[in-house]
Each structure stands twice: as structure tokens, then as C-alpha cells.
mmCIF file of C-alpha atoms and ligand atoms in Angstrom:
data_model
loop_
_atom_site.group_PDB
_atom_site.id
_atom_site.type_symbol
_atom_site.label_atom_id
_atom_site.label_comp_id
_atom_site.label_asym_id
_atom_site.label_seq_id
_atom_site.Cartn_x
_atom_site.Cartn_y
_atom_site.Cartn_z
ATOM 1 C CA MET A 370 -5.448 5.157 22.251
ATOM 2 C CA ILE A 371 -3.912 1.721 22.062
ATOM 3 C CA TYR A 372 -1.839 0.610 19.080
ATOM 4 C CA ALA A 373 -0.758 -2.886 18.117
ATOM 5 C CA THR A 374 1.862 -3.646 15.465
ATOM 6 C CA ARG A 375 2.710 -6.862 13.715
ATOM 7 C CA ARG A 376 5.620 -7.276 11.311
ATOM 8 C CA PHE A 377 5.391 -9.120 7.981
ATOM 9 C CA GLU A 378 7.894 -9.942 5.264
ATOM 10 C CA PHE A 379 7.605 -10.601 1.560
ATOM 11 C CA SER A 380 10.035 -10.749 -1.354
ATOM 12 C CA ALA A 381 9.258 -9.341 -4.781
ATOM 13 C CA ALA A 382 10.744 -8.012 -8.007
ATOM 14 C CA HIS A 383 9.888 -4.671 -9.583
ATOM 15 C CA ARG A 384 10.973 -2.200 -12.227
ATOM 16 C CA TYR A 385 10.504 1.561 -12.632
ATOM 17 C CA TRP A 386 9.704 2.291 -16.251
ATOM 18 C CA ARG A 387 7.282 4.680 -17.942
ATOM 19 C CA SER A 388 6.482 3.614 -21.480
ATOM 20 C CA ASP A 389 5.413 7.194 -22.298
ATOM 21 C CA TRP A 390 8.960 8.429 -21.539
ATOM 22 C CA SER A 391 12.084 7.941 -23.663
ATOM 23 C CA ALA A 392 14.709 5.414 -22.547
ATOM 24 C CA GLU A 393 17.025 8.323 -21.695
ATOM 25 C CA GLU A 394 14.385 9.979 -19.482
ATOM 26 C CA ASN A 395 13.633 6.686 -17.694
ATOM 27 C CA GLU A 396 17.324 6.086 -17.042
ATOM 28 C CA ARG A 397 17.920 9.656 -15.920
ATOM 29 C CA VAL A 398 15.102 9.614 -13.356
ATOM 30 C CA PHE A 399 15.099 5.984 -12.250
ATOM 31 C CA GLY A 400 18.758 4.947 -12.718
ATOM 32 C CA PRO A 401 19.357 1.192 -12.264
ATOM 33 C CA CYS A 402 15.668 0.774 -11.273
ATOM 34 C CA ALA A 403 14.922 1.143 -15.008
ATOM 35 C CA TYR A 404 17.044 -1.872 -16.073
ATOM 36 C CA PRO A 405 14.967 -4.020 -18.455
ATOM 37 C CA TYR A 406 14.138 -7.107 -16.401
ATOM 38 C CA GLY A 407 13.745 -5.591 -12.938
ATOM 39 C CA HIS A 408 15.403 -6.323 -9.623
ATOM 40 C CA GLY A 409 14.018 -7.283 -6.214
ATOM 41 C CA HIS A 410 13.860 -6.673 -2.471
ATOM 42 C CA ASN A 411 13.021 -8.361 0.799
ATOM 43 C CA TYR A 412 10.269 -6.052 1.983
ATOM 44 C CA THR A 413 9.322 -5.671 5.633
ATOM 45 C CA LEU A 414 5.839 -4.403 6.458
ATOM 46 C CA ASP A 415 4.822 -3.118 9.896
ATOM 47 C CA VAL A 416 1.042 -3.139 10.260
ATOM 48 C CA THR A 417 -0.285 -0.990 13.107
ATOM 49 C CA ILE A 418 -3.912 -1.174 14.147
ATOM 50 C CA THR A 419 -5.915 0.705 16.722
ATOM 51 C CA GLY A 420 -9.402 0.486 18.234
ATOM 52 C CA ASP A 421 -11.255 -0.154 21.437
ATOM 53 C CA LEU A 422 -10.149 -2.978 23.672
ATOM 54 C CA ASP A 423 -12.525 -5.920 23.737
ATOM 55 C CA PRO A 424 -13.118 -6.210 27.513
ATOM 56 C CA ARG A 425 -13.524 -9.978 27.242
ATOM 57 C CA THR A 426 -10.210 -10.667 25.436
ATOM 58 C CA GLY A 427 -8.185 -7.599 26.461
ATOM 59 C CA MET A 428 -7.242 -7.148 22.792
ATOM 60 C CA VAL A 429 -7.973 -4.664 19.996
ATOM 61 C CA MET A 430 -7.872 -7.577 17.625
ATOM 62 C CA ASN A 431 -6.536 -11.087 17.873
ATOM 63 C CA MET A 432 -3.044 -10.904 16.357
ATOM 64 C CA THR A 433 -3.481 -14.394 14.926
ATOM 65 C CA GLU A 434 -6.503 -13.104 13.023
ATOM 66 C CA LEU A 435 -4.483 -10.066 11.837
ATOM 67 C CA LYS A 436 -1.672 -12.363 10.749
ATOM 68 C CA ALA A 437 -4.036 -14.497 8.657
ATOM 69 C CA LEU A 438 -5.733 -11.500 7.069
ATOM 70 C CA VAL A 439 -2.523 -9.657 6.102
ATOM 71 C CA SER A 440 -0.790 -12.841 4.953
ATOM 72 C CA GLU A 441 -3.694 -13.459 2.594
ATOM 73 C CA VAL A 442 -3.182 -9.966 1.094
ATOM 74 C CA LEU A 443 0.590 -10.469 0.810
ATOM 75 C CA GLU A 444 0.221 -13.792 -0.993
ATOM 76 C CA GLU A 445 -0.543 -11.774 -4.112
ATOM 77 C CA PHE A 446 2.816 -9.950 -3.736
ATOM 78 C CA ASP A 447 5.203 -12.509 -2.257
ATOM 79 C CA HIS A 448 7.647 -14.087 -4.721
ATOM 80 C CA LYS A 449 6.063 -12.191 -7.585
ATOM 81 C CA HIS A 450 7.117 -9.552 -10.087
ATOM 82 C CA LEU A 451 4.989 -6.598 -8.981
ATOM 83 C CA ASN A 452 4.743 -5.047 -12.478
ATOM 84 C CA GLU A 453 3.975 -8.316 -14.263
ATOM 85 C CA ASP A 454 2.112 -10.483 -11.771
ATOM 86 C CA THR A 455 -0.150 -8.080 -9.866
ATOM 87 C CA PRO A 456 -2.915 -5.845 -11.258
ATOM 88 C CA TYR A 457 -1.950 -2.787 -9.181
ATOM 89 C CA PHE A 458 0.947 -1.311 -11.115
ATOM 90 C CA CYS A 459 -0.293 -0.913 -14.681
ATOM 91 C CA GLU A 460 -1.144 2.754 -14.176
ATOM 92 C CA GLN A 461 1.378 3.534 -11.439
ATOM 93 C CA LEU A 462 4.954 2.515 -10.654
ATOM 94 C CA PRO A 463 5.653 -0.013 -7.877
ATOM 95 C CA THR A 464 7.590 2.471 -5.740
ATOM 96 C CA THR A 465 7.665 1.996 -1.968
ATOM 97 C CA GLU A 466 5.224 4.920 -1.650
ATOM 98 C CA ASN A 467 2.753 3.379 -4.114
ATOM 99 C CA ILE A 468 3.070 -0.168 -2.755
ATOM 100 C CA VAL A 469 2.341 0.984 0.802
ATOM 101 C CA ARG A 470 -0.765 2.845 -0.412
ATOM 102 C CA VAL A 471 -2.029 -0.200 -2.339
ATOM 103 C CA LEU A 472 -1.462 -2.376 0.727
ATOM 104 C CA TRP A 473 -3.339 0.166 2.856
ATOM 105 C CA ARG A 474 -6.385 -0.127 0.640
ATOM 106 C CA LEU A 475 -6.305 -3.940 0.580
ATOM 107 C CA ILE A 476 -5.673 -4.404 4.315
ATOM 108 C CA ALA A 477 -8.074 -1.667 5.526
ATOM 109 C CA ALA A 478 -10.908 -3.238 3.520
ATOM 110 C CA ARG A 479 -10.417 -6.609 5.207
ATOM 111 C CA LEU A 480 -10.225 -5.456 8.848
ATOM 112 C CA PRO A 481 -13.195 -6.218 11.095
ATOM 113 C CA HIS A 482 -15.252 -3.139 12.022
ATOM 114 C CA THR A 483 -13.878 -3.251 15.583
ATOM 115 C CA ALA A 484 -10.295 -2.463 14.461
ATOM 116 C CA ARG A 485 -8.916 0.403 12.397
ATOM 117 C CA LEU A 486 -5.692 0.604 10.429
ATOM 118 C CA ALA A 487 -3.520 3.297 12.059
ATOM 119 C CA ARG A 488 -0.432 3.139 9.862
ATOM 120 C CA LEU A 489 1.608 0.967 7.547
ATOM 121 C CA ARG A 490 5.360 1.246 7.291
ATOM 122 C CA LEU A 491 7.011 -0.561 4.393
ATOM 123 C CA TYR A 492 10.781 -1.055 4.382
ATOM 124 C CA GLU A 493 12.263 -1.681 0.933
ATOM 125 C CA THR A 494 15.660 -2.098 2.587
ATOM 126 C CA SER A 495 16.669 -1.557 6.210
ATOM 127 C CA ASP A 496 17.588 2.067 5.374
ATOM 128 C CA LEU A 497 14.667 3.097 3.154
ATOM 129 C CA TRP A 498 10.988 3.091 4.056
ATOM 130 C CA ALA A 499 7.623 4.683 3.264
ATOM 131 C CA GLU A 500 4.776 5.148 5.719
ATOM 132 C CA TYR A 501 1.090 5.807 5.146
ATOM 133 C CA ASP A 502 -1.728 6.548 7.584
ATOM 134 C CA GLY A 503 -4.619 7.104 5.193
ATOM 135 C CA ALA A 504 -4.049 10.861 4.886
ATOM 136 C CA GLU A 505 -3.217 12.884 1.784
ATOM 137 C CA GLU A 506 0.516 12.863 2.528
ATOM 138 C CA THR A 507 2.816 9.875 2.340
ATOM 139 C CA THR A 508 6.005 9.769 4.381
ATOM 140 C CA PHE A 509 9.331 8.648 2.983
ATOM 141 C CA ALA A 510 12.639 8.151 4.786
ATOM 142 C CA ARG A 511 16.173 7.216 3.927
ATOM 143 C CA MET A 512 19.329 6.820 6.018
ATOM 144 C CA TYR A 513 22.745 8.262 5.312
ATOM 145 C CA ALA A 514 26.101 7.969 7.065
ATOM 146 C CA PHE A 515 28.983 10.315 7.680
ATOM 147 C CA SER A 516 32.148 9.969 9.728
ATOM 148 C CA ALA A 517 33.624 12.817 11.724
ATOM 149 C CA ALA A 518 35.906 13.647 14.611
ATOM 150 C CA HIS A 519 34.857 15.996 17.394
ATOM 151 C CA ARG A 520 35.479 17.097 20.945
ATOM 152 C CA LEU A 521 32.818 18.088 23.447
ATOM 153 C CA HIS A 522 33.984 21.377 24.917
ATOM 154 C CA SER A 523 31.920 24.450 25.724
ATOM 155 C CA PRO A 524 33.438 27.926 25.654
ATOM 156 C CA LEU A 525 30.887 28.860 28.331
ATOM 157 C CA LEU A 526 32.409 26.451 30.842
ATOM 158 C CA SER A 527 35.810 26.346 32.571
ATOM 159 C CA ASP A 528 38.289 23.584 31.614
ATOM 160 C CA LYS A 529 37.526 21.882 34.921
ATOM 161 C CA GLU A 530 33.760 22.028 34.305
ATOM 162 C CA ASN A 531 34.171 20.793 30.718
ATOM 163 C CA LEU A 532 36.132 17.778 31.953
ATOM 164 C CA ALA A 533 33.627 17.088 34.728
ATOM 165 C CA ILE A 534 30.596 17.259 32.395
ATOM 166 C CA TYR A 535 31.901 15.692 29.190
ATOM 167 C CA GLY A 536 34.479 13.269 30.660
ATOM 168 C CA LYS A 537 36.170 11.168 27.941
ATOM 169 C CA CYS A 538 34.408 13.204 25.231
ATOM 170 C CA ASN A 539 36.456 16.241 26.336
ATOM 171 C CA ASN A 540 39.742 14.623 25.206
ATOM 172 C CA PRO A 541 41.763 17.589 23.817
ATOM 173 C CA ASN A 542 42.659 15.850 20.548
ATOM 174 C CA GLY A 543 39.099 14.666 19.987
ATOM 175 C CA HIS A 544 37.526 11.320 19.157
ATOM 176 C CA GLY A 545 34.998 10.417 16.455
ATOM 177 C CA HIS A 546 31.943 8.529 15.245
ATOM 178 C CA THR A 547 30.293 7.173 12.162
ATOM 179 C CA TYR A 548 27.001 9.010 12.443
ATOM 180 C CA THR A 549 23.800 7.705 10.854
ATOM 181 C CA LEU A 550 21.158 10.225 9.821
ATOM 182 C CA GLU A 551 17.576 9.285 8.945
ATOM 183 C CA VAL A 552 15.923 11.975 6.832
ATOM 184 C CA THR A 553 12.113 11.863 6.748
ATOM 185 C CA VAL A 554 10.122 13.863 4.207
ATOM 186 C CA ALA A 555 6.384 13.916 3.510
ATOM 187 C CA GLY A 556 4.079 15.151 0.803
ATOM 188 C CA PRO A 557 1.716 14.031 -1.934
ATOM 189 C CA VAL A 558 2.952 11.230 -4.208
ATOM 190 C CA ASP A 559 3.933 12.531 -7.659
ATOM 191 C CA PRO A 560 1.633 10.605 -10.037
ATOM 192 C CA GLU A 561 4.366 10.465 -12.711
ATOM 193 C CA THR A 562 7.221 9.073 -10.627
ATOM 194 C CA GLY A 563 5.243 7.446 -7.800
ATOM 195 C CA MET A 564 7.548 9.205 -5.355
ATOM 196 C CA VAL A 565 7.121 11.840 -2.646
ATOM 197 C CA ILE A 566 10.486 13.198 -3.666
ATOM 198 C CA ASP A 567 12.914 12.522 -6.505
ATOM 199 C CA LEU A 568 15.236 10.054 -4.772
ATOM 200 C CA THR A 569 18.292 10.986 -6.839
ATOM 201 C CA ALA A 570 17.738 14.672 -6.014
ATOM 202 C CA MET A 571 17.187 13.833 -2.324
ATOM 203 C CA ASP A 572 20.458 11.876 -2.211
ATOM 204 C CA ARG A 573 22.279 14.719 -3.901
ATOM 205 C CA THR A 574 20.825 17.305 -1.514
ATOM 206 C CA VAL A 575 21.570 15.348 1.660
ATOM 207 C CA ARG A 576 25.054 14.361 0.503
ATOM 208 C CA SER A 577 25.884 17.974 -0.387
ATOM 209 C CA VAL A 578 25.279 18.893 3.272
ATOM 210 C CA LEU A 579 26.841 15.769 4.832
ATOM 211 C CA ASP A 580 29.908 15.757 2.594
ATOM 212 C CA ARG A 581 31.009 19.012 4.198
ATOM 213 C CA LEU A 582 31.175 17.178 7.559
ATOM 214 C CA ASP A 583 32.314 13.793 6.291
ATOM 215 C CA TYR A 584 35.894 12.891 7.293
ATOM 216 C CA ARG A 585 36.304 16.265 9.027
ATOM 217 C CA HIS A 586 36.946 17.431 12.583
ATOM 218 C CA LEU A 587 33.698 19.218 13.397
ATOM 219 C CA ASP A 588 35.063 21.652 16.005
ATOM 220 C CA ARG A 589 38.157 22.564 14.027
ATOM 221 C CA GLU A 590 36.787 22.648 10.493
ATOM 222 C CA ILE A 591 33.073 23.526 10.631
ATOM 223 C CA ALA A 592 32.323 27.134 11.551
ATOM 224 C CA ALA A 593 29.035 26.283 13.315
ATOM 225 C CA PHE A 594 30.893 24.254 15.943
ATOM 226 C CA ALA A 595 33.659 26.751 16.631
ATOM 227 C CA THR A 596 31.377 28.603 19.032
ATOM 228 C CA GLN A 597 29.054 25.850 20.345
ATOM 229 C CA PRO A 598 29.795 22.298 21.502
ATOM 230 C CA SER A 599 29.437 19.615 18.820
ATOM 231 C CA THR A 600 26.891 17.610 20.806
ATOM 232 C CA ALA A 601 24.590 15.398 18.749
ATOM 233 C CA GLU A 602 21.758 17.761 19.758
ATOM 234 C CA ASN A 603 23.578 20.706 18.182
ATOM 235 C CA ILE A 604 24.577 18.625 15.138
ATOM 236 C CA VAL A 605 20.997 17.490 14.435
ATOM 237 C CA ILE A 606 19.713 21.082 14.766
ATOM 238 C CA TYR A 607 22.511 22.288 12.465
ATOM 239 C CA LEU A 608 21.556 19.613 9.908
ATOM 240 C CA TRP A 609 17.892 20.664 10.113
ATOM 241 C CA GLN A 610 18.829 24.293 9.466
ATOM 242 C CA GLU A 611 20.907 23.244 6.448
ATOM 243 C CA LEU A 612 18.405 20.733 5.028
ATOM 244 C CA ALA A 613 14.978 22.289 5.712
ATOM 245 C CA PRO A 614 15.288 25.156 3.168
ATOM 246 C CA ARG A 615 16.517 22.688 0.537
ATOM 247 C CA PHE A 616 13.424 20.488 0.975
ATOM 248 C CA GLU A 617 10.885 23.287 0.474
ATOM 249 C CA GLY A 618 8.565 22.423 3.359
ATOM 250 C CA ARG A 619 8.784 18.629 2.991
ATOM 251 C CA LEU A 620 11.287 17.862 5.732
ATOM 252 C CA ARG A 621 9.458 16.349 8.723
ATOM 253 C CA HIS A 622 11.938 14.587 10.947
ATOM 254 C CA LEU A 623 15.657 14.029 11.431
ATOM 255 C CA LYS A 624 17.001 11.169 13.515
ATOM 256 C CA LEU A 625 20.711 11.086 14.290
ATOM 257 C CA TRP A 626 22.475 8.046 15.722
ATOM 258 C CA GLU A 627 25.779 9.135 17.264
ATOM 259 C CA THR A 628 26.410 5.521 18.218
ATOM 260 C CA ARG A 629 24.010 2.612 18.114
ATOM 261 C CA LYS A 630 23.042 3.460 21.692
ATOM 262 C CA ASN A 631 22.613 7.258 21.492
ATOM 263 C CA VAL A 632 19.851 8.583 19.253
ATOM 264 C CA PHE A 633 18.692 12.190 18.819
ATOM 265 C CA GLU A 634 15.577 13.388 16.976
ATOM 266 C CA TYR A 635 14.544 16.817 15.788
ATOM 267 C CA THR A 636 11.360 17.953 14.061
ATOM 268 C CA GLY A 637 12.160 21.625 13.677
ATOM 269 C CA PRO A 638 11.623 24.571 16.001
ATOM 270 C CA GLY A 639 8.447 24.151 18.052
ATOM 271 C CA ALA A 640 7.222 20.971 16.349
ATOM 272 C CA ALA A 641 6.472 17.799 18.274
ATOM 273 C CA LEU A 642 7.219 14.290 17.070
ATOM 274 C CA PRO A 643 4.577 13.181 14.534
ATOM 275 C CA HIS A 644 3.006 10.595 16.848
ATOM 276 C CA THR A 645 2.605 13.220 19.577
ATOM 277 C CA ARG A 646 1.255 15.792 17.156
ATOM 278 C CA HIS A 647 -1.398 13.484 15.720
ATOM 279 C CA ASN A 648 -2.045 12.048 19.147
ATOM 280 C CA ARG A 649 -1.528 8.512 17.912
HETATM 281 ZN ZN1 LIG B 496 13.832 -1.463 -6.085
HETATM 282 ZN ZN1 LIG B 497 31.496 11.857 20.579
#
């Protein structure tokens, strides 16, 4: 299968507010997103299409044609207040999950029969996105940071071997990183909140796990790394083991940046990355 992606941007205001809930309930669930006049974002939309290659053009679809078609859809959203100026959010909240599903419907309907929409990923900010591929589940991800010291040193290796394998990372007093963790969950969108997961609860859950590592020396202060080296591989597996039971089957993917150049992903024991699993 061949996939082609084009990126789009639009800016819009929105507000999370259910008129059938009390002000207290709205504020409790939606926080500042419930403020009376709304706020806004610069959204980024990645549109991925798939289909057979046209042997004459060597393309699935002319990207210029895709650009025109998606831009026409986004005109209704760009520089608008999503609740007030579009017809799509009277019955549902303009959450990232709901917006991406509305966009799916509008874009899929306009594609020529030779191309098929494979997925849409909508970034509300650079560290929060929702993805939809036409299935029952919607995917939602958010990034978190924590800072920790560590030393790469394996009790199963001699001091000489440790130094040879880990080099600078074997420094006896340790070194450290600001780690970035992307947590991806998936599930049906709650019709009341328009969310796959209560964002406040998700933040609380992830922070409760990360705060134990934050500003600590992993090898010296975290029991899990007293007996195994604190490689990013072991850290991301440790985080999965801590987070998965708290997400009740919704955790899909963890992505850990040790530095901007070293990235480690884990999808749980035995599971392949989503794009491999769905063969897309
Ligand atoms: Zn917002
Ligand atoms: Zn390191």
C-alpha cells in the first residue's frame, strides 16, 4: 500500500460547555476550556490518503487537487469560532476528537473514487493530537516531560564491559535528561464530553507515575532500576507496566524521547506498532 500525506493549518476558537450541566460541573470537567467566550488554537491537520497508483501520473492523487479539496473544507473552520460559526458543534463539543471526526466525514465525501482517506491526525497544539481512520475507535495522544538523572550500568557485566558498552553514559556519578513521553490512548468517543478519555484524569494519572521519577536519580532512587540498567528501553517498558493498568485497556502506544535524537516506542508485550498491525 502507498500512503501520501499533506499537512494543513487552520486557526479557530472554541469552547467546551454543556448547557444541560451546571456551571460547576462544566468547570470541574472542562476547566479553563469552559470560560465564557472561548479560546483558540492553531490547528495542524495531516491528511493521509491511499489508493492505487495511476500508471500514467505515478500518483495516488494529485497533491494539488488534494490541497484544493481540503482547503475548501477548512475554509468553513479557519478563523472562525467553531461553536458559533459552524453547524457541526450544536449537538457535540468541538473537542479535538470530535473535530477530527467531522473533518473525516467532510473530506472523505469529497475525495475522487480513485483515492481513499487512510487517516487524519489533528494537532490542537504540538503536544496534543487526535487521530481517526474511519473505525469505531478514535486515538488521542498527549506529551509529558520529566527530568531525571541516571547511569547506564548493568550488574550482569564487569566494570570493564560496562565502560566499553555504555561509554560516557557509564559515568559513576551519573548524568541526566529531560525525557519527553507521548502517551497514546484509544477508544470510543464519550458522547457527553466528546473525549476518548477525561483529559484532567489522564493528566493526573500520567503525572502520578512520572512525578515519582521527576527530579530523581533513577538508579539510586527507583527500585525498578536498582537491578536493571536504566536504558530508555527499560524505562519505557517500566512506564507501560505502571500506566497500562491505570488506563483500563485504552493505552495503545508509548513514545519516549531520551534526547531529541533518541526515540523509543513500546506498544505492550507482543503488540506491533499500529501501522504494522493494521498493515497500513
Ligand atoms: Zn482548546
Ligand atoms: Zn542517559
